[in-house]
mmCIF file of C-alpha atoms and ligand atoms in Angstrom:
data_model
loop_
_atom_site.group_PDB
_atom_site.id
_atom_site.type_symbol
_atom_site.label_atom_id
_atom_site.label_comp_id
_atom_site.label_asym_id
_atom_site.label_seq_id
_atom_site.Cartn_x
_atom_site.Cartn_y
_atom_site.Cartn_z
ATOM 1 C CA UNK A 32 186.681 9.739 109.801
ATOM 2 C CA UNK A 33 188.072 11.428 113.198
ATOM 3 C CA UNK A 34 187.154 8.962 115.905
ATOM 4 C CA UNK A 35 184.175 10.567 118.465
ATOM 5 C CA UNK A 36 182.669 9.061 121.594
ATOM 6 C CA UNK A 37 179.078 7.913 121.037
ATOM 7 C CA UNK A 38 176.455 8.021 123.788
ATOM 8 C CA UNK A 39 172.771 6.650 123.277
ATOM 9 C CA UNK A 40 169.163 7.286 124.402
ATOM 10 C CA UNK A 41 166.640 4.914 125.741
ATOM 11 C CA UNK A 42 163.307 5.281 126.918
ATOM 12 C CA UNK A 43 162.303 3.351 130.080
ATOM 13 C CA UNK A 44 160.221 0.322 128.758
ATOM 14 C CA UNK A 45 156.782 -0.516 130.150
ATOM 15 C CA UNK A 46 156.341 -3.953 130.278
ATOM 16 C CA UNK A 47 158.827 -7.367 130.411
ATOM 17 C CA UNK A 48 158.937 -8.093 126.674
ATOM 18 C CA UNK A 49 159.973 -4.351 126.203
ATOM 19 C CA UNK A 50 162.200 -4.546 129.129
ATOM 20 C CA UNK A 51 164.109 -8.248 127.491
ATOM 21 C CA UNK A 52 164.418 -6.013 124.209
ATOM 22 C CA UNK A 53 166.085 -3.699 125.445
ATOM 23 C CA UNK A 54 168.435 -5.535 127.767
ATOM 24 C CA UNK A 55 169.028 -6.851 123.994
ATOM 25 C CA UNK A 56 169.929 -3.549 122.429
ATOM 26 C CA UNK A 57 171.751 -2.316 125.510
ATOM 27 C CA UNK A 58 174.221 -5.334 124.820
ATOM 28 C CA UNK A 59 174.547 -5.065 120.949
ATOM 29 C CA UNK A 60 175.388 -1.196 121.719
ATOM 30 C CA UNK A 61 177.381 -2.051 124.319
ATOM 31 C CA UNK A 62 180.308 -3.487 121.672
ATOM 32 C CA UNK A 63 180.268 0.037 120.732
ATOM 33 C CA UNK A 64 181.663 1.452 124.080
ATOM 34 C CA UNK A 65 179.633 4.243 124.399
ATOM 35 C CA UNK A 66 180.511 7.410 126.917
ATOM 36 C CA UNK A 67 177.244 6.924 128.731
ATOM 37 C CA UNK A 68 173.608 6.069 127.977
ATOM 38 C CA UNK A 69 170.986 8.207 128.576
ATOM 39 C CA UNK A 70 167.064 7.093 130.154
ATOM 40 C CA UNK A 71 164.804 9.410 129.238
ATOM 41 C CA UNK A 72 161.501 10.305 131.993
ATOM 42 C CA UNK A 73 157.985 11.479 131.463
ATOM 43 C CA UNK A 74 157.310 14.535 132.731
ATOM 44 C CA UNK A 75 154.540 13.936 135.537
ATOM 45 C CA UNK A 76 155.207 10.668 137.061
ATOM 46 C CA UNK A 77 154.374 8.446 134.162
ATOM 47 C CA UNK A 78 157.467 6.698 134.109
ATOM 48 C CA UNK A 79 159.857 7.961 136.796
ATOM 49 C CA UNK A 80 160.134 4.642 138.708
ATOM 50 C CA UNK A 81 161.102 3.299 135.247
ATOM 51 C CA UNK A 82 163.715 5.769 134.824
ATOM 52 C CA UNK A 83 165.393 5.208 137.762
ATOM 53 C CA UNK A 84 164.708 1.578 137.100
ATOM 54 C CA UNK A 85 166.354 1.080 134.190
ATOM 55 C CA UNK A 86 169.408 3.227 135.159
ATOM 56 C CA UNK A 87 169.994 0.760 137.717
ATOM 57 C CA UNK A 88 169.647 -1.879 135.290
ATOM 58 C CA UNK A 89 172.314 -0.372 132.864
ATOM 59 C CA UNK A 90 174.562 0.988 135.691
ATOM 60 C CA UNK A 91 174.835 -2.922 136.764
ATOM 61 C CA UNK A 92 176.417 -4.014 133.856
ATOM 62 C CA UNK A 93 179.423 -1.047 134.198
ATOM 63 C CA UNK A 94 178.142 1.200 132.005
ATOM 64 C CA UNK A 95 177.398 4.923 133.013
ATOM 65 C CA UNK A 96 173.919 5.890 132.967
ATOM 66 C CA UNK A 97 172.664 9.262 133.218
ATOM 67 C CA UNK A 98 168.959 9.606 134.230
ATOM 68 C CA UNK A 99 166.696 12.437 132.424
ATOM 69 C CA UNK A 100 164.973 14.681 135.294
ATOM 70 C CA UNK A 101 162.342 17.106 134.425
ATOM 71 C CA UNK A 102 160.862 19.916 136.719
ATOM 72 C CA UNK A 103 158.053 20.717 134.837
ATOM 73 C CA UNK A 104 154.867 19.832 137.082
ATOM 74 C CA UNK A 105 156.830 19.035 140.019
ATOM 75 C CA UNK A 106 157.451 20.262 143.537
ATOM 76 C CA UNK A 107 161.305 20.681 144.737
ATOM 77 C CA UNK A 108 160.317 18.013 147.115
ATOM 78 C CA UNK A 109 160.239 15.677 145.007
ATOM 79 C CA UNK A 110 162.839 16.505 142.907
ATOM 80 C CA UNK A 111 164.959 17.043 145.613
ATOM 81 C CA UNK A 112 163.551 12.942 146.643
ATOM 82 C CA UNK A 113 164.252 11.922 143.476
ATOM 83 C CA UNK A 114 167.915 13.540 143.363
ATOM 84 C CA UNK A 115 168.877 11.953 146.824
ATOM 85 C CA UNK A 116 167.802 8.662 145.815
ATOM 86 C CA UNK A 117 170.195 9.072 142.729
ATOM 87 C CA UNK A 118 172.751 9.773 145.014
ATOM 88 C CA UNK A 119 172.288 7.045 147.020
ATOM 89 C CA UNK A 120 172.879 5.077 143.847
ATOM 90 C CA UNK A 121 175.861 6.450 142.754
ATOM 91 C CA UNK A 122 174.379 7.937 139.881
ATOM 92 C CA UNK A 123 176.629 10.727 139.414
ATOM 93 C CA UNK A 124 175.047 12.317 135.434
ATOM 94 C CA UNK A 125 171.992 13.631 134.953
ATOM 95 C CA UNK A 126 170.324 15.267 131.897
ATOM 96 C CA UNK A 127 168.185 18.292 133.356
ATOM 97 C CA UNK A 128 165.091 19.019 131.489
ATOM 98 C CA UNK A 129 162.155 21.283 131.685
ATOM 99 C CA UNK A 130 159.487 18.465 129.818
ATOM 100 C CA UNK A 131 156.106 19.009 128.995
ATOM 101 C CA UNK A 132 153.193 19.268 130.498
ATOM 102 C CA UNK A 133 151.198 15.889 129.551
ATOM 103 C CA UNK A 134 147.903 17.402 128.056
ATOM 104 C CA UNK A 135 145.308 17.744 130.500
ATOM 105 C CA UNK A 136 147.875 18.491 133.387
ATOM 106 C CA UNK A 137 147.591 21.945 134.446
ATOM 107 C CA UNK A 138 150.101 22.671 137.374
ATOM 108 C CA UNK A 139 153.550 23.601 136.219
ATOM 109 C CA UNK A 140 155.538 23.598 139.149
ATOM 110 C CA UNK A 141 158.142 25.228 141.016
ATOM 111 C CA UNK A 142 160.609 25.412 138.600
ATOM 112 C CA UNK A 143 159.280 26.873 135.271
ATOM 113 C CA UNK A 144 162.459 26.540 133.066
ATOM 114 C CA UNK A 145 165.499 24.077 132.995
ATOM 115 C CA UNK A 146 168.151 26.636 134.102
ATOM 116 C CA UNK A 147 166.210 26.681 137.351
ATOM 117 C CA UNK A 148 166.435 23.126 137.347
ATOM 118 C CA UNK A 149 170.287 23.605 136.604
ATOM 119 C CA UNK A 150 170.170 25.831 139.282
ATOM 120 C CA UNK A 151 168.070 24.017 142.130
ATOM 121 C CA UNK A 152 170.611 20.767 141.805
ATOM 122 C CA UNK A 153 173.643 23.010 141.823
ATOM 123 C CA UNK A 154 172.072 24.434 145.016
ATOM 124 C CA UNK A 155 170.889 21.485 146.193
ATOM 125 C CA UNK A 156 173.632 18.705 145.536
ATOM 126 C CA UNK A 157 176.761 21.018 144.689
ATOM 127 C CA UNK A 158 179.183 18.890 142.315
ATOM 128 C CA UNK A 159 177.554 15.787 142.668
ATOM 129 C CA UNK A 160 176.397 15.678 139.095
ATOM 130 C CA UNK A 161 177.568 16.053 136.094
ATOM 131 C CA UNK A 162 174.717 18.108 134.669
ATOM 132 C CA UNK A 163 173.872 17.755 130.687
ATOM 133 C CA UNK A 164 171.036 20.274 128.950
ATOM 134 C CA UNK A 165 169.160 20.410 125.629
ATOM 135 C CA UNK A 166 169.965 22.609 122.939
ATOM 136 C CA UNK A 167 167.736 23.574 120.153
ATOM 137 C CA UNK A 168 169.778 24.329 116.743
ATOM 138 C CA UNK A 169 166.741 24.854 114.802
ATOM 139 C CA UNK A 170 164.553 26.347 117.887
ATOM 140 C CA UNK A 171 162.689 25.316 120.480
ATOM 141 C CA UNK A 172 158.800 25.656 118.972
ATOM 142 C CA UNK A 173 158.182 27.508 121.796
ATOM 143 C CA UNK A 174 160.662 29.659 122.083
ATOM 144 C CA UNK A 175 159.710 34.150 121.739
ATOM 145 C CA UNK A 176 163.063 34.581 119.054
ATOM 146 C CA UNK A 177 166.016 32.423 117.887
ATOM 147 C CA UNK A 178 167.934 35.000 119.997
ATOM 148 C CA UNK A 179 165.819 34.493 122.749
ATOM 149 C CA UNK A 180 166.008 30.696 122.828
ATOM 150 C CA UNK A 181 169.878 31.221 122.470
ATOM 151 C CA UNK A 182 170.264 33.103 125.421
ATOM 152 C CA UNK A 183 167.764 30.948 127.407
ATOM 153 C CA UNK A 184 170.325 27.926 126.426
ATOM 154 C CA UNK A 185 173.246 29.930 127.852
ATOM 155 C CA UNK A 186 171.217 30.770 131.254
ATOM 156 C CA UNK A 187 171.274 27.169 131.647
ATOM 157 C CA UNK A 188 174.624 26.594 131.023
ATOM 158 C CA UNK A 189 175.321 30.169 133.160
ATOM 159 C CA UNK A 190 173.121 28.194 136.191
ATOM 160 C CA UNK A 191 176.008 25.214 136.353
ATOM 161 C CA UNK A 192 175.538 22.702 133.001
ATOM 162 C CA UNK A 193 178.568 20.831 132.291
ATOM 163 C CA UNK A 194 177.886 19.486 128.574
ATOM 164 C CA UNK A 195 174.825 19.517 125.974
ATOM 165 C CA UNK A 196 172.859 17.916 124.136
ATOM 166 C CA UNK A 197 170.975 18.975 120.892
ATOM 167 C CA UNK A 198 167.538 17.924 119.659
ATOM 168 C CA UNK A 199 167.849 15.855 116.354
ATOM 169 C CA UNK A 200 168.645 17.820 112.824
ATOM 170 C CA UNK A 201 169.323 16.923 109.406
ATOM 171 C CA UNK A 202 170.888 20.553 108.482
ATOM 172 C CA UNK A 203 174.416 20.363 109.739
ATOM 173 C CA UNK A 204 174.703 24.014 109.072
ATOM 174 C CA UNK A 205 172.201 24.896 111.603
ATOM 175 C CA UNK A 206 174.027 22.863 114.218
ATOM 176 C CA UNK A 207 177.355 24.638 113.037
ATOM 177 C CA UNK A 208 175.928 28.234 113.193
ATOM 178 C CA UNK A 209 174.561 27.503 116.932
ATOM 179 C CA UNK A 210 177.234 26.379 118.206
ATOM 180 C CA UNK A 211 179.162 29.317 116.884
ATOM 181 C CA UNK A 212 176.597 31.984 118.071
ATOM 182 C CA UNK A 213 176.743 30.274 121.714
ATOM 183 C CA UNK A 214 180.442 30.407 121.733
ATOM 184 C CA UNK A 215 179.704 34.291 121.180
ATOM 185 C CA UNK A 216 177.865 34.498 124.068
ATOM 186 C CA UNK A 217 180.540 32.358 125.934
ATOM 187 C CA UNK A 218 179.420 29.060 126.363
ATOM 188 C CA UNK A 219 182.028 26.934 126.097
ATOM 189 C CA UNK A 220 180.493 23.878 127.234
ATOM 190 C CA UNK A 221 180.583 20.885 124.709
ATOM 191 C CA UNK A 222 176.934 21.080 122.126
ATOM 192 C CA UNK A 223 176.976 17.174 121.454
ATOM 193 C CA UNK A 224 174.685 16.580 118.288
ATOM 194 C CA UNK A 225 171.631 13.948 119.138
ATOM 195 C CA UNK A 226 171.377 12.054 115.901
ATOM 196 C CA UNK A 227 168.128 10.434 115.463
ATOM 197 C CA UNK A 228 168.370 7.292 112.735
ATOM 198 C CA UNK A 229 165.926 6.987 110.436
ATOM 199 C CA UNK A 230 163.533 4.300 110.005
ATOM 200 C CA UNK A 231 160.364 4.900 110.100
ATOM 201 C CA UNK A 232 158.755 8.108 107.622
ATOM 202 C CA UNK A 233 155.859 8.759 109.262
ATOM 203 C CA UNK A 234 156.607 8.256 112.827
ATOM 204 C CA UNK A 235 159.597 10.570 112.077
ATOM 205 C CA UNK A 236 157.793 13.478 110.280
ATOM 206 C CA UNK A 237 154.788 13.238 113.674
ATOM 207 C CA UNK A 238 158.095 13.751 116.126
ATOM 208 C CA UNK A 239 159.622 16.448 114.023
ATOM 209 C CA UNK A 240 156.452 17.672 114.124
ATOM 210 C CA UNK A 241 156.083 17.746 117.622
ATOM 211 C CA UNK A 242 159.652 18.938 118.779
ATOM 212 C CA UNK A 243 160.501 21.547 115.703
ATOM 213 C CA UNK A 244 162.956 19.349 114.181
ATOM 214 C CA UNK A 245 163.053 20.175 110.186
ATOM 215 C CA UNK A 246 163.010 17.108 107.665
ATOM 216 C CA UNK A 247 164.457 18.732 104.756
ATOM 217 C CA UNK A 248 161.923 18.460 101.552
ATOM 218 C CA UNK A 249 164.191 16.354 99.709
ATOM 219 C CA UNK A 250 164.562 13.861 102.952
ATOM 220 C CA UNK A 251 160.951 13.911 103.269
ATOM 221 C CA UNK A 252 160.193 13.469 99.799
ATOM 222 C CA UNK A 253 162.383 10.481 99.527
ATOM 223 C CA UNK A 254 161.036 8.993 102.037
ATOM 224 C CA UNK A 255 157.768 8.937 101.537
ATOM 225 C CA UNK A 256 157.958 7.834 97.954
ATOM 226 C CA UNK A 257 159.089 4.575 99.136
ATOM 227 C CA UNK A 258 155.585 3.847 101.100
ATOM 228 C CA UNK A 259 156.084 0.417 102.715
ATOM 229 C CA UNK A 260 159.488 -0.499 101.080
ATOM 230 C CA UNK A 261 161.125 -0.593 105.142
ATOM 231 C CA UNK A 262 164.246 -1.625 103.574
ATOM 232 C CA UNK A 263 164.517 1.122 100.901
ATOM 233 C CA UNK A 264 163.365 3.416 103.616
ATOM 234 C CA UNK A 265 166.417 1.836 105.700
ATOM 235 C CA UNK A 266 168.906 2.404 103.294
ATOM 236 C CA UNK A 267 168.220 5.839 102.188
ATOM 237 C CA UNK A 268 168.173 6.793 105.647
ATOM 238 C CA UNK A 269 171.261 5.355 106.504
ATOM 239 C CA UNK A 270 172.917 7.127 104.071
ATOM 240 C CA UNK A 271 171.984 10.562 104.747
ATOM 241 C CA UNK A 272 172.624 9.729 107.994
ATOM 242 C CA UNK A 273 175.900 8.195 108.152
ATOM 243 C CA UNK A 274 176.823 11.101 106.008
ATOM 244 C CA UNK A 275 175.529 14.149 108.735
ATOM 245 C CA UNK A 276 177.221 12.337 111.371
ATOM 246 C CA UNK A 277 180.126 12.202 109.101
ATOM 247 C CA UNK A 278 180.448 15.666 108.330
ATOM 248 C CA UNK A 279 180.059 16.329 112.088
ATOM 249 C CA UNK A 280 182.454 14.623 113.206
ATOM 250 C CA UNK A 281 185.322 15.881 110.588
ATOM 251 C CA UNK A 282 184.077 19.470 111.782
ATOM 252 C CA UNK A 283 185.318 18.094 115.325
ATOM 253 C CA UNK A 284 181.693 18.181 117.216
ATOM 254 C CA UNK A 285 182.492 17.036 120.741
ATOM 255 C CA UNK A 286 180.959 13.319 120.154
ATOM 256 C CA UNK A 287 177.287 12.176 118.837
ATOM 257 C CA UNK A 288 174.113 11.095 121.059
ATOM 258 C CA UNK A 289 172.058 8.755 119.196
ATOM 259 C CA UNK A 290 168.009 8.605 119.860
ATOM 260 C CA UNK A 291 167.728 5.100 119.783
ATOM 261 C CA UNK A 292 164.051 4.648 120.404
ATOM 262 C CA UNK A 293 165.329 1.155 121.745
ATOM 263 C CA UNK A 294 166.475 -0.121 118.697
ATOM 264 C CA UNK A 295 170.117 -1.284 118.333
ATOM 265 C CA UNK A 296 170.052 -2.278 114.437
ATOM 266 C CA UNK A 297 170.226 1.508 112.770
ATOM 267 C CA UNK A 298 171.896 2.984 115.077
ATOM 268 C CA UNK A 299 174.858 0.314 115.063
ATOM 269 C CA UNK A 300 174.305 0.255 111.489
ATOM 270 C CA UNK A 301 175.333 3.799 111.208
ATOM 271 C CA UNK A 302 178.170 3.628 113.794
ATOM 272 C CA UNK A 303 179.762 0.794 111.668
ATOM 273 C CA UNK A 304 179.494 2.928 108.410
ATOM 274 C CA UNK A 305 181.154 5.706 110.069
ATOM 275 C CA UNK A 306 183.843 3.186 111.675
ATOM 276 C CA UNK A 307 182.645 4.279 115.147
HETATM 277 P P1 FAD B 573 163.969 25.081 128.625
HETATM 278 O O1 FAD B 573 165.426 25.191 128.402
HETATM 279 O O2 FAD B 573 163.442 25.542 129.943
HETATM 280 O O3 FAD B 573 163.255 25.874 127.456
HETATM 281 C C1 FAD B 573 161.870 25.709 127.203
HETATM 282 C C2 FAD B 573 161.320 26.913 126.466
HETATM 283 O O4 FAD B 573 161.273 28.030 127.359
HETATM 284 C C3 FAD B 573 162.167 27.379 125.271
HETATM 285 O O5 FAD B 573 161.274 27.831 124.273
HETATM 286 C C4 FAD B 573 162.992 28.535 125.833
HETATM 287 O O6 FAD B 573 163.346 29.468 124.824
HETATM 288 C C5 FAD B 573 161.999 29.130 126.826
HETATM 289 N N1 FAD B 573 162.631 29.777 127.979
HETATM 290 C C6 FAD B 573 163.659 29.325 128.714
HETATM 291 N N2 FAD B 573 163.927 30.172 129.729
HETATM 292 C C7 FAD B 573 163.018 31.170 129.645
HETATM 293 C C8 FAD B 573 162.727 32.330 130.424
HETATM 294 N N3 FAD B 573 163.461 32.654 131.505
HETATM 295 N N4 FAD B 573 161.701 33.137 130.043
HETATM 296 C C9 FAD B 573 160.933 32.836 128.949
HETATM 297 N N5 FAD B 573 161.157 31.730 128.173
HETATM 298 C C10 FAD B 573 162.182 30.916 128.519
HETATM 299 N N6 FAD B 573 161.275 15.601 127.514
HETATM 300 C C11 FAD B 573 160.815 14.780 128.479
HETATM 301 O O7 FAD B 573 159.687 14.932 128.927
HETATM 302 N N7 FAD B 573 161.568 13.770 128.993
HETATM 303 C C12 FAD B 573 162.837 13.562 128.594
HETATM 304 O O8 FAD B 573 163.504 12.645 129.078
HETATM 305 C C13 FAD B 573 163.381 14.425 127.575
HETATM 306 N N8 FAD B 573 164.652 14.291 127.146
HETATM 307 C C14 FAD B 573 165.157 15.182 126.232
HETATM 308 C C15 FAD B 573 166.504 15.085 125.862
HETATM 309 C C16 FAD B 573 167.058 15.979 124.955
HETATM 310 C C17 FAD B 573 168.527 15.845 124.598
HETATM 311 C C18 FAD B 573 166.247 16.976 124.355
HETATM 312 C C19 FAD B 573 166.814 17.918 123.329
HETATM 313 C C20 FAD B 573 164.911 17.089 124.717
HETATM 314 C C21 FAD B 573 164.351 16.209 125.666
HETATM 315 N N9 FAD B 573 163.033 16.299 126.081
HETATM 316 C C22 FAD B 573 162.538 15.450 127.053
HETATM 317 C C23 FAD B 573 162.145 17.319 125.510
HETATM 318 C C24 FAD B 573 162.137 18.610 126.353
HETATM 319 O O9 FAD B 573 161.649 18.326 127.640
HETATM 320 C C25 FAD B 573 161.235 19.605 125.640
HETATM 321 O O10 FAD B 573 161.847 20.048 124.449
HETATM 322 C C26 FAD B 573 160.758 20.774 126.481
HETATM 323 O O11 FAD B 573 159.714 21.430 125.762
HETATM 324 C C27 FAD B 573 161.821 21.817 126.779
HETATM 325 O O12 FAD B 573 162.721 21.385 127.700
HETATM 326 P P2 FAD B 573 164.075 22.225 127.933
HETATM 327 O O13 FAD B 573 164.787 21.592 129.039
HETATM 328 O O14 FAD B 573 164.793 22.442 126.685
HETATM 329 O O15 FAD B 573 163.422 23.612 128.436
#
């Protein structure tokens, strides 16, 4: 297999134990060299201090860390507070989101979409920031049309991204066809597939659920006729994962983003089976 940088996801942990294990992961992952590592941050307030937090943490120990920033709920004050206190970091990559509303919140904002996120740091902060945005191969589940969602990714890319990052899939053709139709309508902008590992059937079928990502029938099927066998569950998954990011990465996609959910073990699992 073609060699391909690797970049990986956390989430900011909430309390000490969760904090130790992922100082843990963050150093078995580490052996992997990755790009950068992404922090991910809950869209009204719930764990902002945590994102920038744990950034810190990682960005001590040399590697680059790119804070998540939604605008969703937010005033540009405070995005604009949260992006000079970034700066004054030296946090220099960001991963500009729109988020979701957390039920029961009901303002949305200044900013209603990502690209006027993209838009409001390009304004506000110039070239300061590398800026990365999510792409949807299979469709954002809110999105009017395919073509609509398509064009809403290349406003955001049009407002000033630098690089992308997809939600999880399991079709590689859908990821293939995407990036093709977006090079139509002249992005050019690397589409970086997120690869989420599987471990876990029914946590995975609730957030496929939730962000539109498809588990093929035969994938799901599979899966769930193992019931609690975690380690036939671990297996299957690693293959049919090793495999997509396989096939991804001989089709020369610009490098993979893992969703680690804080775990090191299957994602450096499938890294090692693909020689990354
Ligand atoms: P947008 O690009 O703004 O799109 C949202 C929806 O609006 C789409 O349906 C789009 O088609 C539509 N749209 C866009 N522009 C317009 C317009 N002008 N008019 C009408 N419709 C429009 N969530 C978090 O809360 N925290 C995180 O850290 C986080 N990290 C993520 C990382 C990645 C790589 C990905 C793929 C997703 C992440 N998410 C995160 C989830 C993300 O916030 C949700 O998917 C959210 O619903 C959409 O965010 P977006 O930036 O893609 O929004």
């Amino acid at each position: 297999m073609k060699p391909i940088e690797l970049s990986f996801e956390f989430f900011p942990p909430k309390t000490q134990d969760g904090m130790d294990k992922l100082r843990a992961t963050r150093a078995q992952l580490a052996l992997l060299k990755p790009k950068f590592v992404s922090v991910t941050f809950g869209a009204g307030g719930s764990t902002q201090q945590g994102t920038l937090d744990t950034v810190l943490d990682i960005a001590k120990e040399g590697v680059e860390a790119a804070p998540h920033l939604s605008c969703i709920g937010s005033s540009k004050e405070s995005l604009r507070a949260i992006l000079a206190r970034y700066r004054s970091h030296g946090i220099r990559h960001i991963v500009a989101l729109r988020g979701d509303l957390p039920s029961g919140m009901g303002e949305v904002g200044e900013l209603r979409y990502a690209s006027e996120l993209v838009a409001f740091i390009r304004e506000e902060t110039g070239d300061a920031f590398h800026i990365e945005v999510a792409a949807y191969p299979e469709y954002h589940p809110q999105a009017r049309s395919p073509r609509h969602d398509l064009e809403a990714f290349a406003r955001k890319v049009k407002a000033g991204a630098d690089s992308a990052i997809t939600q999880y899939f399991f079709n590689a053709d859908a990821y293939f066809r995407f990036v093709d139709d977006a090079r139509k309508l002249g992005v050019d902008v690397p589409i970086v597939p997120g690869i989420m590992p599987i471990t876990n059937y029914s946590q995975l079928m609730r957030f496929s659920e939730m962000c539109g990502a498809e588990v093929p029938r035969w994938i799901a099927k599979r899966l769930e006729s193992y019931g609690d066998d975690r380690e036939s569950i671990r297996a299957f998954g690693l293959d049919v994962v090793a495999d997509l990011c396989r096939r991804l990465a001989d089709a020369d996609a610009p490098g993979l983003h893992f969703y680690t959910l804080n775990n090191a073990a299957a994602t450096a699992a499938i890294c090692e089976r693909i020689g990354g």
